[in-house]
Tab-separated table of C-alpha atoms and ligand atoms in Angstrom:
chain	number	residue	atom	x	y	z
A	1	MET	CA	0.000	0.000	0.000
A	2	LYS	CA	1.376	3.383	-0.959
A	3	SER	CA	1.670	6.129	1.633
A	4	LEU	CA	-1.240	8.567	1.572
A	5	LYS	CA	1.048	11.488	2.364
A	6	VAL	CA	1.338	13.919	-0.508
A	7	LYS	CA	3.346	17.105	-0.343
A	8	ASP	CA	1.140	20.125	-1.164
A	9	SER	CA	3.732	21.104	-3.765
A	10	GLU	CA	3.048	17.890	-5.725
A	11	TYR	CA	-0.493	19.120	-6.452
A	12	ASP	CA	0.668	22.663	-7.224
A	13	ILE	CA	0.231	23.571	-10.855
A	14	LYS	CA	2.770	26.136	-12.036
A	15	LYS	CA	1.757	28.455	-14.862
A	16	ALA	CA	4.604	28.017	-17.324
A	17	LYS	CA	5.257	29.908	-20.546
A	18	ILE	CA	5.950	28.393	-23.952
A	19	LEU	CA	9.118	30.033	-25.299
A	20	LYS	CA	9.307	28.126	-28.590
A	21	ALA	CA	6.960	25.753	-30.410
A	22	LYS	CA	7.547	23.973	-33.711
A	23	MET	CA	6.296	20.905	-35.537
A	24	LEU	CA	8.997	18.215	-35.780
A	25	THR	CA	6.876	15.832	-37.873
A	26	SER	CA	3.206	15.813	-38.891
A	27	MET	CA	2.339	14.234	-35.498
A	28	GLU	CA	4.933	15.571	-33.061
A	29	LYS	CA	5.336	19.110	-31.795
A	30	TYR	CA	8.322	20.444	-29.835
A	31	PHE	CA	7.925	22.911	-26.968
A	32	GLU	CA	10.539	24.863	-25.033
A	33	ILE	CA	8.955	25.932	-21.751
A	34	ALA	CA	10.002	28.179	-18.850
A	35	LEU	CA	8.693	28.080	-15.276
A	36	PRO	CA	7.733	31.386	-13.621
A	37	GLY	CA	10.777	33.556	-12.878
A	38	GLY	CA	13.070	31.170	-14.769
A	39	GLU	CA	12.886	28.724	-11.820
A	40	SER	CA	14.762	25.478	-12.483
A	41	LEU	CA	12.654	22.353	-13.084
A	42	ASP	CA	15.398	20.444	-11.239
A	43	HIS	CA	14.714	17.101	-12.912
A	44	GLU	CA	16.654	13.893	-13.457
A	45	PRO	CA	16.924	12.405	-16.966
A	46	GLY	CA	13.992	9.980	-17.426
A	47	GLN	CA	11.485	11.875	-15.264
A	48	PHE	CA	8.202	13.332	-16.556
A	49	VAL	CA	5.940	16.310	-15.872
A	50	GLU	CA	2.144	16.466	-15.788
A	51	VAL	CA	1.095	19.036	-18.400
A	52	SER	CA	-2.371	20.578	-18.134
A	53	LEU	CA	-4.721	22.988	-19.842
A	54	LEU	CA	-7.587	24.389	-17.803
A	55	GLY	CA	-10.924	22.772	-18.671
A	56	ILE	CA	-9.295	20.234	-21.010
A	57	GLY	CA	-7.143	17.875	-18.966
A	58	GLU	CA	-3.715	16.739	-17.863
A	59	ALA	CA	-1.241	14.135	-19.192
A	60	PRO	CA	2.239	12.864	-18.318
A	61	ILE	CA	4.896	13.986	-20.809
A	62	SER	CA	8.587	13.025	-20.641
A	63	ILE	CA	11.154	15.741	-20.156
A	64	SER	CA	13.303	15.616	-23.267
A	65	SER	CA	16.022	18.106	-22.349
A	66	SER	CA	19.022	17.404	-20.158
A	67	PRO	CA	19.195	18.906	-16.641
A	68	THR	CA	22.374	20.591	-17.931
A	69	LYS	CA	20.119	22.922	-19.964
A	70	LEU	CA	19.260	25.726	-17.546
A	71	GLY	CA	16.378	28.229	-17.496
A	72	SER	CA	13.950	26.200	-19.601
A	73	PHE	CA	13.042	22.606	-20.468
A	74	GLU	CA	11.823	20.777	-23.579
A	75	LEU	CA	8.904	18.475	-24.332
A	76	VAL	CA	7.778	16.689	-27.492
A	77	VAL	CA	4.073	15.960	-27.772
A	78	ARG	CA	2.425	13.475	-30.146
A	79	ASN	CA	-1.108	14.465	-31.123
A	80	VAL	CA	-3.196	11.459	-30.038
A	81	GLY	CA	-6.155	12.775	-28.030
A	82	LYS	CA	-7.965	15.607	-26.329
A	83	LEU	CA	-5.157	17.318	-24.422
A	84	THR	CA	-2.393	16.708	-26.946
A	85	ALA	CA	-4.566	18.090	-29.787
A	86	ALA	CA	-5.170	21.235	-27.727
A	87	LEU	CA	-1.428	21.532	-26.969
A	88	HIS	CA	-0.681	21.312	-30.700
A	89	LYS	CA	-2.721	24.496	-31.221
A	90	LEU	CA	-0.447	26.481	-28.859
A	91	GLU	CA	2.429	28.680	-29.991
A	92	ALA	CA	5.173	30.721	-28.261
A	93	GLY	CA	3.757	33.043	-25.599
A	94	ALA	CA	0.922	30.710	-24.518
A	95	GLU	CA	0.718	29.303	-20.984
A	96	VAL	CA	0.432	25.674	-19.824
A	97	GLY	CA	0.122	24.135	-16.353
A	98	ILE	CA	3.094	22.083	-15.131
A	99	ARG	CA	3.287	19.736	-12.107
A	100	GLY	CA	6.393	17.783	-11.259
A	101	PRO	CA	8.966	16.528	-12.101
A	102	PHE	CA	7.735	13.053	-11.131
A	103	GLY	CA	8.921	9.452	-11.164
A	104	LYS	CA	12.235	7.674	-10.892
A	105	GLY	CA	14.565	8.555	-13.726
A	106	PHE	CA	17.753	6.867	-14.903
A	107	PRO	CA	20.255	6.045	-12.116
A	108	VAL	CA	22.899	8.473	-13.378
A	109	ARG	CA	25.358	7.888	-10.513
A	110	ILE	CA	25.276	4.113	-11.109
A	111	LEU	CA	25.815	4.622	-14.841
A	112	GLU	CA	28.921	6.771	-14.296
A	113	GLY	CA	32.148	5.027	-15.302
A	114	ASN	CA	30.281	2.415	-17.353
A	115	ASP	CA	29.701	1.899	-21.085
A	116	LEU	CA	26.226	2.812	-22.345
A	117	LEU	CA	24.245	1.321	-25.204
A	118	PHE	CA	21.163	3.468	-25.927
A	119	ILE	CA	18.399	1.858	-27.978
A	120	ALA	CA	15.498	4.109	-28.950
A	121	GLY	CA	12.487	3.279	-31.105
A	122	GLY	CA	10.130	5.978	-32.422
A	123	LEU	CA	9.022	8.407	-29.715
A	124	GLY	CA	11.368	6.575	-27.277
A	125	ILE	CA	14.115	9.005	-28.285
A	126	VAL	CA	12.207	11.770	-26.431
A	127	PRO	CA	13.004	10.620	-22.852
A	128	LEU	CA	16.364	9.052	-23.864
A	129	ARG	CA	17.516	12.370	-25.351
A	130	SER	CA	17.533	13.846	-21.824
A	131	LEU	CA	20.059	11.223	-20.658
A	132	ILE	CA	22.036	11.184	-23.935
A	133	ASN	CA	22.610	14.944	-23.805
A	134	PHE	CA	23.421	14.736	-20.085
A	135	VAL	CA	26.057	12.083	-20.869
A	136	ILE	CA	27.453	14.129	-23.783
A	137	ASP	CA	27.680	17.225	-21.540
A	138	ASN	CA	29.544	15.140	-18.926
A	139	ARG	CA	31.334	12.917	-21.440
A	140	ARG	CA	34.427	12.181	-19.294
A	141	ASP	CA	32.310	10.583	-16.553
A	142	PHE	CA	31.154	7.734	-18.831
A	143	GLY	CA	32.826	4.945	-20.831
A	144	LYS	CA	31.972	3.976	-24.415
A	145	VAL	CA	28.688	5.416	-25.722
A	146	SER	CA	26.668	3.799	-28.515
A	147	ILE	CA	23.296	5.072	-29.723
A	148	LEU	CA	20.993	2.957	-31.886
A	149	LEU	CA	17.908	4.676	-33.192
A	150	GLY	CA	15.044	3.196	-35.181
A	151	CYS	CA	11.845	4.603	-36.638
A	152	LYS	CA	9.263	3.797	-39.279
A	153	SER	CA	10.516	6.067	-42.073
A	154	PRO	CA	12.960	8.993	-42.563
A	155	LYS	CA	10.117	11.533	-42.218
A	156	ASP	CA	9.441	10.238	-38.682
A	157	LEU	CA	12.969	11.015	-37.424
A	158	LEU	CA	12.914	13.547	-34.592
A	159	PHE	CA	15.746	16.026	-33.869
A	160	GLY	CA	17.419	15.604	-37.289
A	161	ASN	CA	20.154	18.245	-36.729
A	162	GLU	CA	20.979	16.949	-33.304
A	163	LEU	CA	21.249	13.357	-34.574
A	164	GLU	CA	23.675	14.600	-37.214
A	165	GLN	CA	25.820	16.187	-34.474
A	166	TRP	CA	25.808	12.949	-32.435
A	167	GLY	CA	26.807	11.072	-35.596
A	168	LYS	CA	29.794	13.407	-36.164
A	169	ARG	CA	31.239	12.922	-32.668
A	170	LEU	CA	34.287	10.650	-32.423
A	171	ASP	CA	33.380	9.687	-28.848
A	172	VAL	CA	29.883	8.428	-29.764
A	173	ASN	CA	29.038	5.429	-31.942
A	174	PHE	CA	25.756	6.455	-33.607
A	175	ASN	CA	23.678	4.286	-35.916
A	176	CYS	CA	20.182	4.749	-37.248
A	177	THR	CA	17.757	2.522	-39.150
A	178	VAL	CA	14.304	2.929	-40.703
A	179	ASP	CA	11.693	0.263	-41.421
A	180	ASN	CA	10.822	1.816	-44.793
A	181	ALA	CA	13.355	3.941	-46.680
A	182	ASP	CA	12.660	6.669	-49.261
A	183	PRO	CA	14.882	7.240	-52.344
A	184	ASP	CA	17.039	9.837	-50.495
A	185	TRP	CA	17.774	7.627	-47.479
A	186	LYS	CA	21.435	6.540	-47.296
A	187	GLY	CA	21.342	4.743	-43.928
A	188	ASN	CA	20.296	1.302	-42.695
A	189	VAL	CA	16.944	-0.275	-43.498
A	190	GLY	CA	15.326	-2.834	-41.196
A	191	LEU	CA	14.418	-3.347	-37.558
A	192	ILE	CA	16.585	-1.902	-34.808
A	193	THR	CA	17.291	-5.397	-33.456
A	194	LYS	CA	19.469	-6.016	-36.542
A	195	LEU	CA	21.960	-3.390	-35.361
A	196	ILE	CA	22.594	-4.943	-31.930
A	197	PRO	CA	24.707	-7.984	-32.980
A	198	GLY	CA	27.221	-5.629	-34.691
A	199	ILE	CA	27.932	-3.692	-31.472
A	200	ASP	CA	31.226	-4.611	-29.817
A	201	LEU	CA	30.630	-4.502	-26.069
A	202	ASP	CA	31.917	-5.715	-22.722
A	203	PRO	CA	28.787	-7.065	-20.975
A	204	GLU	CA	30.313	-6.662	-17.505
A	205	ARG	CA	30.512	-2.882	-17.854
A	206	THR	CA	27.693	-2.114	-20.302
A	207	PHE	CA	24.247	-0.780	-19.430
A	208	GLY	CA	21.547	-1.165	-22.105
A	209	VAL	CA	19.135	1.788	-21.943
A	210	VAL	CA	15.977	1.032	-23.900
A	211	CYS	CA	12.892	3.085	-24.730
A	212	GLY	CA	10.343	2.559	-27.472
A	213	PRO	CA	6.989	1.050	-28.362
A	214	PRO	CA	5.910	-2.000	-26.290
A	215	ILE	CA	6.526	-4.487	-29.138
A	216	MET	CA	10.183	-3.413	-29.360
A	217	TYR	CA	11.168	-4.326	-25.782
A	218	LYS	CA	10.689	-8.069	-26.109
A	219	PHE	CA	12.926	-8.383	-29.166
A	220	VAL	CA	15.551	-5.859	-28.072
A	221	ILE	CA	15.892	-7.459	-24.631
A	222	LYS	CA	16.325	-10.879	-26.279
A	223	GLU	CA	19.310	-9.468	-28.234
A	224	LEU	CA	20.802	-7.870	-25.096
A	225	VAL	CA	20.499	-11.186	-23.257
A	226	LYS	CA	22.373	-12.829	-26.189
A	227	LYS	CA	25.102	-10.209	-25.654
A	228	LYS	CA	25.227	-11.405	-21.997
A	229	ILE	CA	24.342	-8.014	-20.477
A	230	PRO	CA	23.032	-8.823	-16.955
A	231	ASP	CA	19.294	-8.158	-16.423
A	232	ARG	CA	20.038	-5.565	-13.732
A	233	GLN	CA	22.047	-3.593	-16.325
A	234	VAL	CA	19.164	-3.388	-18.787
A	235	LEU	CA	17.098	-0.264	-18.086
A	236	VAL	CA	13.699	0.317	-19.651
A	237	SER	CA	11.309	3.260	-19.477
A	238	LEU	CA	7.660	2.160	-19.385
A	239	GLU	CA	4.508	4.017	-20.403
A	240	ARG	CA	1.211	3.368	-18.653
A	241	HIS	CA	-1.989	5.381	-18.523
A	242	MET	CA	-1.615	7.701	-15.546
A	243	LYS	CA	-3.797	10.156	-13.702
A	244	CYS	CA	-2.317	11.538	-10.472
A	245	GLY	CA	1.385	10.807	-11.098
A	246	LEU	CA	1.704	10.488	-7.312
A	247	GLY	CA	1.060	6.829	-6.469
A	248	LYS	CA	-2.481	7.591	-5.232
A	249	CYS	CA	-5.042	6.709	-7.914
A	250	GLY	CA	-3.733	3.282	-8.975
A	251	HIS	CA	-4.224	3.950	-12.711
A	252	CYS	CA	-0.646	3.060	-13.591
A	253	GLN	CA	-0.356	0.013	-11.328
A	254	ILE	CA	0.902	-3.335	-12.665
A	255	ASN	CA	0.825	-6.071	-10.005
A	256	GLY	CA	1.601	-3.680	-7.169
A	257	VAL	CA	4.264	-1.787	-9.119
A	258	TYR	CA	3.347	1.884	-9.582
A	259	CYS	CA	4.744	3.110	-12.883
A	260	CYS	CA	4.433	6.766	-11.873
A	261	GLN	CA	6.463	6.478	-8.663
A	262	ASP	CA	8.471	3.243	-8.836
A	263	GLY	CA	9.228	4.073	-12.501
A	264	PRO	CA	8.868	4.991	-15.318
A	265	VAL	CA	12.489	3.720	-15.427
A	266	PHE	CA	12.971	0.135	-14.235
A	267	SER	CA	15.823	-2.340	-14.437
A	268	TYR	CA	14.757	-5.462	-16.322
A	269	ASP	CA	15.392	-7.766	-13.321
A	270	ARG	CA	12.726	-5.797	-11.378
A	271	ILE	CA	9.940	-6.345	-13.922
A	272	LYS	CA	10.895	-9.454	-15.906
A	273	ASN	CA	8.573	-11.686	-13.865
A	274	ILE	CA	5.560	-9.377	-14.196
A	275	PRO	CA	3.838	-10.682	-17.346
A	276	GLU	CA	1.865	-7.494	-18.082
A	277	ALA	CA	4.841	-5.145	-17.659
A	278	LEU	CA	6.394	-5.491	-21.110
B	301	LIG	C1	5.689	8.404	-18.172
B	301	LIG	C2	5.012	8.816	-19.451
B	301	LIG	C3	5.662	9.650	-20.328
B	301	LIG	C4	5.047	10.051	-21.523
B	301	LIG	N1	5.728	10.874	-22.359
B	301	LIG	C5	5.141	11.326	-23.481
B	301	LIG	C6	5.819	12.231	-24.345
B	301	LIG	O1	6.973	12.621	-24.101
B	301	LIG	N2	5.175	12.667	-25.442
B	301	LIG	C7	3.894	12.253	-25.743
B	301	LIG	O2	3.357	12.696	-26.773
B	301	LIG	N3	3.229	11.375	-24.960
B	301	LIG	C8	3.804	10.909	-23.836
B	301	LIG	N4	3.133	10.055	-23.011
B	301	LIG	C9	1.795	9.591	-23.406
B	301	LIG	C10	0.699	10.615	-23.072
B	301	LIG	O3	0.692	10.880	-21.690
B	301	LIG	C11	-0.660	10.028	-23.488
B	301	LIG	O4	-0.680	9.833	-24.902
B	301	LIG	C12	-1.876	10.880	-23.041
B	301	LIG	O5	-2.972	10.013	-22.876
B	301	LIG	C13	-2.271	11.924	-24.033
B	301	LIG	O6	-3.394	12.639	-23.538
B	301	LIG	P1	-4.622	13.080	-24.463
B	301	LIG	O7	-5.651	13.713	-23.580
B	301	LIG	O8	-4.141	13.895	-25.602
B	301	LIG	O9	-5.099	11.729	-25.071
B	301	LIG	P2	-6.299	10.778	-24.543
B	301	LIG	O10	-7.582	11.487	-24.786
B	301	LIG	O11	-5.969	10.375	-23.164
B	301	LIG	O12	-6.183	9.593	-25.572
B	301	LIG	C14	-4.920	9.028	-25.982
B	301	LIG	C15	-5.100	7.574	-26.429
B	301	LIG	O13	-5.147	6.740	-25.283
B	301	LIG	C16	-6.397	6.041	-25.225
B	301	LIG	N5	-6.753	6.015	-23.774
B	301	LIG	C17	-7.060	7.066	-23.005
B	301	LIG	N6	-7.271	6.681	-21.724
B	301	LIG	C18	-7.094	5.334	-21.698
B	301	LIG	C19	-7.131	4.327	-20.662
B	301	LIG	N7	-7.417	4.632	-19.386
B	301	LIG	N8	-6.838	3.040	-21.000
B	301	LIG	C20	-6.538	2.719	-22.291
B	301	LIG	N9	-6.485	3.627	-23.304
B	301	LIG	C21	-6.752	4.898	-23.012
B	301	LIG	C22	-7.322	6.815	-26.109
B	301	LIG	O14	-8.316	6.002	-26.652
B	301	LIG	C23	-6.375	7.329	-27.190
B	301	LIG	O15	-6.081	6.360	-28.154
B	301	LIG	C24	3.735	9.606	-21.836
B	301	LIG	C25	3.060	8.774	-20.953
B	301	LIG	C26	3.698	8.364	-19.777
B	301	LIG	C27	2.970	7.467	-18.840
B	302	LIG	S1	-0.844	7.607	-11.867
B	302	LIG	FE1	-2.007	7.517	-10.057
B	302	LIG	S2	-1.037	5.881	-8.991
B	302	LIG	FE2	0.249	6.176	-10.701
């Protein structure tokens, strides 16, 4: 049973201002947002905020920027329903409600000194980008860094310029694949799982950091197990329907595990025996 104690501040909705808004694809819109007075969001990579619009609703959205970015934070919103459609109509200067940050993010201190293999599918790059940019900004604190990114087609790729910069770095091994190429595409074609066997890694010191659509986890984790990465070193970020974000309403619960508070980031050994988790 979760504690019923909630800090007043966890219910507080801060009126935040959209500084920049732009469509990244036909479905995804990017927002740069500032809290009142430039207050820091003070988040960990992998955490989320509850975003609200008065009279419309509230939804959990991953924080996509690194905590090393000061004065504002970034979100990417896919237009799938009532609130997200309303958010897509907003431009710079508009206000949104923000609660949080919430949840357990990536265990950055544990990752320090180790090699990292990031595997992102589709919108999964949104929360992983927070950790990737944190690692890049603190590059000396981490070992080898590999990033594998997969999406349906080239037009679905988010953060094109930034991906290009990651690809140019000598201290990052970046590889990208699409399910369906177009005539201009020069990269890999096929599922992201195909890229994993080609990665040279030391399983003792590698953490696999995985985020993507539910179908992807099963196959990616199978490949990481083949690479002998221990279950406790495979980190996944899970999405569940949430309401309160505070461990109170039970909406996000899977067999006693509360995604909003115990996660959204879990190590695979914690959830591998919960059939509904992945
Ligand atoms: C930790 C976390 C991080 C997230 N990060 C992001 C992010 O970075 N970007 C992003 O775009 N989205 C993100 N999401 C997903 C986002 O919160 C949902 O898509 C949210 O429901 C959108 O709200 P809406 O009002 O626009 O859509 P809704 O009106 O809630 O509808 C969205 C879809 O979900 C279905 N649905 C709604 N409620 C339920 C329910 N109780 N059970 C089953 N199906 C239901 C609807 O039929 C519809 O298909 C995240 C979710 C979680 C849990
Ligand atoms: S969202 Fe309410 S308990 Fe997790």
